[in-house]
Coordinates of C-alpha atoms in Angstrom, one line a residue:
X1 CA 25.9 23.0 33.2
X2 CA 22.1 23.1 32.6
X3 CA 20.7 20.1 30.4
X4 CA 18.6 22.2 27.7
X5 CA 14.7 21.8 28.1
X6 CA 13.3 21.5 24.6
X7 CA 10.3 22.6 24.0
X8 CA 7.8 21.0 20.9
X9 CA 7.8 23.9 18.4
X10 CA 11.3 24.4 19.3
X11 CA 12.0 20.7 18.7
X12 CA 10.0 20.8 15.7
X13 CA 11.9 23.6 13.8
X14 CA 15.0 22.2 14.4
X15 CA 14.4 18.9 13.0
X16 CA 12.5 20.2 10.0
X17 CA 16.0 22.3 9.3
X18 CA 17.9 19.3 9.9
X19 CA 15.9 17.3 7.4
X20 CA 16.5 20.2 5.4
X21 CA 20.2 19.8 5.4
X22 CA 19.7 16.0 4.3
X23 CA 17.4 16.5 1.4
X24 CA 14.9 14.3 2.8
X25 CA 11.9 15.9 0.5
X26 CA 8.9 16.6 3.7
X27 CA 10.9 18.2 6.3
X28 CA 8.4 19.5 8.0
X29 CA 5.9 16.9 8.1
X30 CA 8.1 13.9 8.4
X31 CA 9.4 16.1 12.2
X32 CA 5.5 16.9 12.4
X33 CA 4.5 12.8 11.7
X34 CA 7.8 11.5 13.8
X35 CA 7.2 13.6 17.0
X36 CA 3.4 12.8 17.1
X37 CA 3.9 9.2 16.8
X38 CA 6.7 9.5 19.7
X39 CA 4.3 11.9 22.0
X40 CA 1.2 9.9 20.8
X41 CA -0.9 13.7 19.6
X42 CA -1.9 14.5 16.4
X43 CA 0.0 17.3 14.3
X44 CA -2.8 19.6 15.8
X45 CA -2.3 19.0 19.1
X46 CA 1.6 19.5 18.8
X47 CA 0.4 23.3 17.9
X48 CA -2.0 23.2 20.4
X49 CA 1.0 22.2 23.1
X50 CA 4.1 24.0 21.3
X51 CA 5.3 24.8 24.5
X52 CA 4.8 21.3 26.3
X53 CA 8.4 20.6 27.3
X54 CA 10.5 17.5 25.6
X55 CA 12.0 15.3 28.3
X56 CA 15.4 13.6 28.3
X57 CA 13.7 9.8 28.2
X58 CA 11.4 10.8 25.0
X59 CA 14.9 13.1 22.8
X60 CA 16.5 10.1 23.4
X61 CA 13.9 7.7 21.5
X62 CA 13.5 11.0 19.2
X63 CA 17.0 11.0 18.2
X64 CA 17.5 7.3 16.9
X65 CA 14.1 8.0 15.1
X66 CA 16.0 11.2 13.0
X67 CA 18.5 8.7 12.9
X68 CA 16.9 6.0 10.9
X69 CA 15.0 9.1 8.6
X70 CA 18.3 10.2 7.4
X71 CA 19.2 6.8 6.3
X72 CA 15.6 7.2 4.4
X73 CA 14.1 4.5 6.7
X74 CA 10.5 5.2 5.5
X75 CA 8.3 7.4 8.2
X76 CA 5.7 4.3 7.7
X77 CA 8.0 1.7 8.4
X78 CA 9.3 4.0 11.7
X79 CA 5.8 4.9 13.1
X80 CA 4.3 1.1 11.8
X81 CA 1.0 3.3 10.5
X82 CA -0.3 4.0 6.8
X83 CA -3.9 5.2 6.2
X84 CA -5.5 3.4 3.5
X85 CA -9.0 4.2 2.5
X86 CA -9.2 6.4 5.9
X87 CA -8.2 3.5 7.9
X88 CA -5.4 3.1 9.6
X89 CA -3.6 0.2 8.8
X90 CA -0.4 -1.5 10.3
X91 CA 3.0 -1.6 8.2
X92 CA 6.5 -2.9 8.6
X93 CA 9.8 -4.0 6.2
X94 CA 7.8 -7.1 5.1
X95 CA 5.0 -5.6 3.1
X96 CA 4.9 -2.6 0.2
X97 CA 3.8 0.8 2.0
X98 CA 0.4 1.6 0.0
X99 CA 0.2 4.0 -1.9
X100 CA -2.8 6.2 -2.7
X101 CA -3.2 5.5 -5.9
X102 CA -4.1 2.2 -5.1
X103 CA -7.3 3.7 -3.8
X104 CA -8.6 3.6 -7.1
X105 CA -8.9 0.1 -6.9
X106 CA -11.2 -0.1 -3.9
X107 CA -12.9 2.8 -4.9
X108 CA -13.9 1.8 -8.6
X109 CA -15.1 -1.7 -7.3
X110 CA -17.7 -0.2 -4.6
X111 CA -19.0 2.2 -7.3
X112 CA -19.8 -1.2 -9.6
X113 CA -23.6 -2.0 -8.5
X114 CA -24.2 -5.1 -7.4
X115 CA -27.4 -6.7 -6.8
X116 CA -25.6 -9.7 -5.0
X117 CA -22.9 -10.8 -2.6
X118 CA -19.9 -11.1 -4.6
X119 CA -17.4 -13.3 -4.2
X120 CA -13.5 -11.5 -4.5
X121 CA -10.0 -13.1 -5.1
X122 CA -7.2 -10.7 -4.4
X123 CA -3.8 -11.7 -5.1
X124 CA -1.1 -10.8 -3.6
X125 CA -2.6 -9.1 -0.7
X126 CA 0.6 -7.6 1.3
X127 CA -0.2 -5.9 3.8
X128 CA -4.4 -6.7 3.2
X129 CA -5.5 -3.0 3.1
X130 CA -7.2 -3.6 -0.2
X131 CA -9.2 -6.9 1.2
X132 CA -9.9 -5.4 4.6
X133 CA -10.6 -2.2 3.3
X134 CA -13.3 -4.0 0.8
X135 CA -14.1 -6.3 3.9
X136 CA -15.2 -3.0 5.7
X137 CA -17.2 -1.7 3.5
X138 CA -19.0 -4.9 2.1
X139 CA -18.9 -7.2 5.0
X140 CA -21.2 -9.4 3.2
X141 CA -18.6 -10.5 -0.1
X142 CA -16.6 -13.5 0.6
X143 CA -13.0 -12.0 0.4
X144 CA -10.0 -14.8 -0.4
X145 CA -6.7 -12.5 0.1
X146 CA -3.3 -14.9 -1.4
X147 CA 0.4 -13.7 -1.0
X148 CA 3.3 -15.8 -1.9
X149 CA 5.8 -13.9 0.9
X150 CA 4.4 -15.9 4.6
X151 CA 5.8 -12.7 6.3
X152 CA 3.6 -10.3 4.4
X153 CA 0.7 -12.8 5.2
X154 CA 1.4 -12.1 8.8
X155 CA 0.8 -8.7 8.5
X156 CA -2.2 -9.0 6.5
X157 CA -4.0 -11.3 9.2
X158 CA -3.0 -8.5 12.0
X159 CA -5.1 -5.7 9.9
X160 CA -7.8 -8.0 9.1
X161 CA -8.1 -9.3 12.7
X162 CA -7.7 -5.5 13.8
X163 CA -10.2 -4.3 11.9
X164 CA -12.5 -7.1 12.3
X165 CA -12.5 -8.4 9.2
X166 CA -11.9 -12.2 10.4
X167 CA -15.3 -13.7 9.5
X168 CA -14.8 -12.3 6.2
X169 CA -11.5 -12.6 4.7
X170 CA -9.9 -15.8 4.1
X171 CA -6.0 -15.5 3.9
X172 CA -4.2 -18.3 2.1
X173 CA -0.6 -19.0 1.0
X174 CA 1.1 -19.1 -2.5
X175 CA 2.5 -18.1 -6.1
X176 CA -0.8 -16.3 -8.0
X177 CA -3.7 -18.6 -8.3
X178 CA -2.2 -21.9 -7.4
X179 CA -3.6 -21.9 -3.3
X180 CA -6.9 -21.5 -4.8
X181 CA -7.0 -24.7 -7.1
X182 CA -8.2 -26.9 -4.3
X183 CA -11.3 -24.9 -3.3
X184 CA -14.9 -26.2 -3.9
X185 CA -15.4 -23.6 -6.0
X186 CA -12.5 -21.3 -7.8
X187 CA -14.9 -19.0 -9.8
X188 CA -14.9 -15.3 -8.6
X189 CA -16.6 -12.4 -9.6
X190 CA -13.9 -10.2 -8.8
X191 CA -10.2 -10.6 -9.4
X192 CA -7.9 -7.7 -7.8
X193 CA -4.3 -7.3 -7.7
X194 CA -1.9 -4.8 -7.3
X195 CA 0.9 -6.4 -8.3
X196 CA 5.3 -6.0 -8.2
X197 CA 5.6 -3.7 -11.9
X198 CA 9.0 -2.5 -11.4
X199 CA 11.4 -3.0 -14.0
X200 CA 14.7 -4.7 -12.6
X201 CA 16.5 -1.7 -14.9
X202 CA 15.0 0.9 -12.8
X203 CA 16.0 -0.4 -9.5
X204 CA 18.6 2.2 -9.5
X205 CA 16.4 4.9 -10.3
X206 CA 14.6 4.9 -7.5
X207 CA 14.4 6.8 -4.3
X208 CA 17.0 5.2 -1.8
X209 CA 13.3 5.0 0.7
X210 CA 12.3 2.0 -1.8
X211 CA 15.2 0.6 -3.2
X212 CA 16.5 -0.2 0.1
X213 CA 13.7 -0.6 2.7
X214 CA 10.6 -2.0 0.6
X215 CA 10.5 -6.0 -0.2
X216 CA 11.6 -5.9 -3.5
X217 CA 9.2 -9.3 -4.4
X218 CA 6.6 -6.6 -4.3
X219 CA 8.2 -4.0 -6.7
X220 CA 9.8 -5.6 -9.5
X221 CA 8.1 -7.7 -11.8
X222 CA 11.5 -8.7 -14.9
X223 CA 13.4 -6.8 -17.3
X224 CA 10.0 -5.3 -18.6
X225 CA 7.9 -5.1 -15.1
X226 CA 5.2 -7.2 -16.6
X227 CA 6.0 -10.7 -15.4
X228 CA 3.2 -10.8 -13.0
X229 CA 0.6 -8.8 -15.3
X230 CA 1.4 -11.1 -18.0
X231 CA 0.1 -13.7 -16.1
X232 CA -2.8 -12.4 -14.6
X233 CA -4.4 -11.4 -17.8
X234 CA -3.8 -14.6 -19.4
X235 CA -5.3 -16.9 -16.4
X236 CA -8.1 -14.8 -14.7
X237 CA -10.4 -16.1 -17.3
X238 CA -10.1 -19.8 -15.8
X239 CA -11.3 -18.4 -12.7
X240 CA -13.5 -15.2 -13.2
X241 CA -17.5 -16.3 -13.8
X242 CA -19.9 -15.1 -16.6
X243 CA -18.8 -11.2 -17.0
X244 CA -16.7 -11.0 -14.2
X245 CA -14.0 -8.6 -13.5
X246 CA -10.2 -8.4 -13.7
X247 CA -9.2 -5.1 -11.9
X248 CA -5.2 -4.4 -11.3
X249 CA -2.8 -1.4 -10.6
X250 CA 0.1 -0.6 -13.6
X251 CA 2.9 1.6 -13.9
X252 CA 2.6 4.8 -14.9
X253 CA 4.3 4.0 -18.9
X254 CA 3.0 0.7 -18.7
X255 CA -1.0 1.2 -20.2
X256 CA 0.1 0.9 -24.2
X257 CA 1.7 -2.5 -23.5
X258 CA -0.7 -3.7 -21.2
X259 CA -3.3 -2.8 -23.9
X260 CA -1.5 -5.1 -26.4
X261 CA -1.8 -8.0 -23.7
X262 CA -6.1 -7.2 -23.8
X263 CA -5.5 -7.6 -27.6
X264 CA -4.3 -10.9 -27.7
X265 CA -7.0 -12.3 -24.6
X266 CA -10.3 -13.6 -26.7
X267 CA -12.4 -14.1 -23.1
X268 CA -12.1 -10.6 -22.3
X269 CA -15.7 -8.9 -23.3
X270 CA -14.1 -5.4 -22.9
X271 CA -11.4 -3.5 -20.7
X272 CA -11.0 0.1 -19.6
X273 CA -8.2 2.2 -17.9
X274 CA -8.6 4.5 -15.2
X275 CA -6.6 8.1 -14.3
X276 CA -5.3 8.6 -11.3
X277 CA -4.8 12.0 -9.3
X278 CA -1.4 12.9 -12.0
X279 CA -3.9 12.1 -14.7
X280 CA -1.9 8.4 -15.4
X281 CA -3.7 5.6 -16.6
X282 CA -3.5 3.8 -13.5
X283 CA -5.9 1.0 -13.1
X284 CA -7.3 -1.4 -15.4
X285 CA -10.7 -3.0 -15.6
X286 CA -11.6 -5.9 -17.8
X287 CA -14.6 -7.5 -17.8
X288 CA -14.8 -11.2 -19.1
X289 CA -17.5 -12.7 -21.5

């Protein structure tokens, strides 16, 4: 008997139905996104071929890919691409997929006018979109980019390098501020984190695509997912210059406590939270005195 030829729309509407049948919630895209990555076109041009024929070699490579969706092995993690700040920015199991939200971050920082070069801190970089993405934009900061996880680091230095961001972001190893204490100077004008905020009792609550895949030193912060917040608003003072900025990502029930923690800071001048696209308070900017 005849092997079946496949063909790409044909392909494509069976593996959106399959996702289907798995409840995995973007059927359609995550065949769209899979089968570009695997026949290296855009969503577009699998239209613009939907009768460009599916050979044995590529359904085979296809297959374990449905394979590893169905156990909710993020599409990220599978095609190794995330676009960040419309760059496109390399991702695997040892760093947090971003997320766009985290936009915000980047965003709010290049609307602040500066009349200077500034000189950023970001802690706990991951994967480095937020530094690289800054880096881009602003080659002439001075970017430091810290990360506890060594693994994560890795990854960081291969976006930087790849976007060529190597003159301008210095990647160093360690818990929070402490890799920075031995610098010349340790005063910044920006501080920038987006940090783990995940409550350890909501580990269960979340999508199996997390919970099981992402590095859970990125996403859970103690029993109240503030751990790391806590910290960073009560030390970026001893580190930010005359009316320098504190700027971090919270949880999306998390702006009423993190308020309290402003309350209690004397050497913050003022702070301010920002919405994201759901209309949550999403990012926090303090400015010290």
């Amino acid at each position: 008997m005849a092997t079946k030829i496949w063909h790409v729309l044909e392909l494509l509407e069976w593996t959106t139905g399959y996702f289907e049948k798995h409840n995995i919630p973007n059927p359609r895209l995550d065949a769209e996104v899979l089968l570009g990555y695997l026949l290296e076109k855009s969503r577009l041009q699998l239209y613009l071929h939907f009768d460009m024929p599916v050979f044995q070699d590529d359904l085979s490579v296809f297959r374990e890919l449905i394979k590893k969706r169905i156990a909710h092995t993020p599409i990220s993690y599978l095609t190794n691409h995330k676009e960040f700040m419309s760059l496109d920015f390399y991702v695997d199991e040892r760093v947090l997929i971003p997320r766009p939200e985290t936009e915000f971050i980047v965003e709010t920082i290049l609307k602040t006018k500066a009349d200077t070069p500034q000189r950023l801190l970001e802690i706990g970089t991951g994967s480095g979109v937020i530094a690289t993405a800054l880096a881009v934009n602003v080659p002439e900061w001075e970017i430091i980019a810290t990360d506890i996880s060594k693994d994560a680091l890795a990854v960081a230095e291969k976006n930087r390098d790849v976007h060529g961001c190597a003159e301008h972001i210095i990647l160093l190893h360690g818990d929070l501020f402490e890799p920075i204490k031995t610098l010349e100077s340790s005063r910044f004008n920006w501080i920038v984190s987006n940090p783990p905020y995940v409550m350890t009792s909501e580990r269960d609550a979340l999508s199996p695509d997390i919970r099981d895949y992402e590095p859970h030193i990125a996403l859970f912060a103690g029993e109240d997912g503030l751990s790391i917040i806590r910290l960073l608003v009560a030390e970026a003072p001893n580190y930010l210059q005359p009316k320098g900025k504190l700027i971090f990502e919270i949880g999306d029930k998390q702006a009423e406590q993190v308020k309290e923690l402003f309350k209690k800071q004397s050497a913050y001048q003022n702070y301010r939270f920002i919405k994201d696209y759901a209309g949550i308070e999403r990012v926090v900017l303090a400015t010290v005195e």
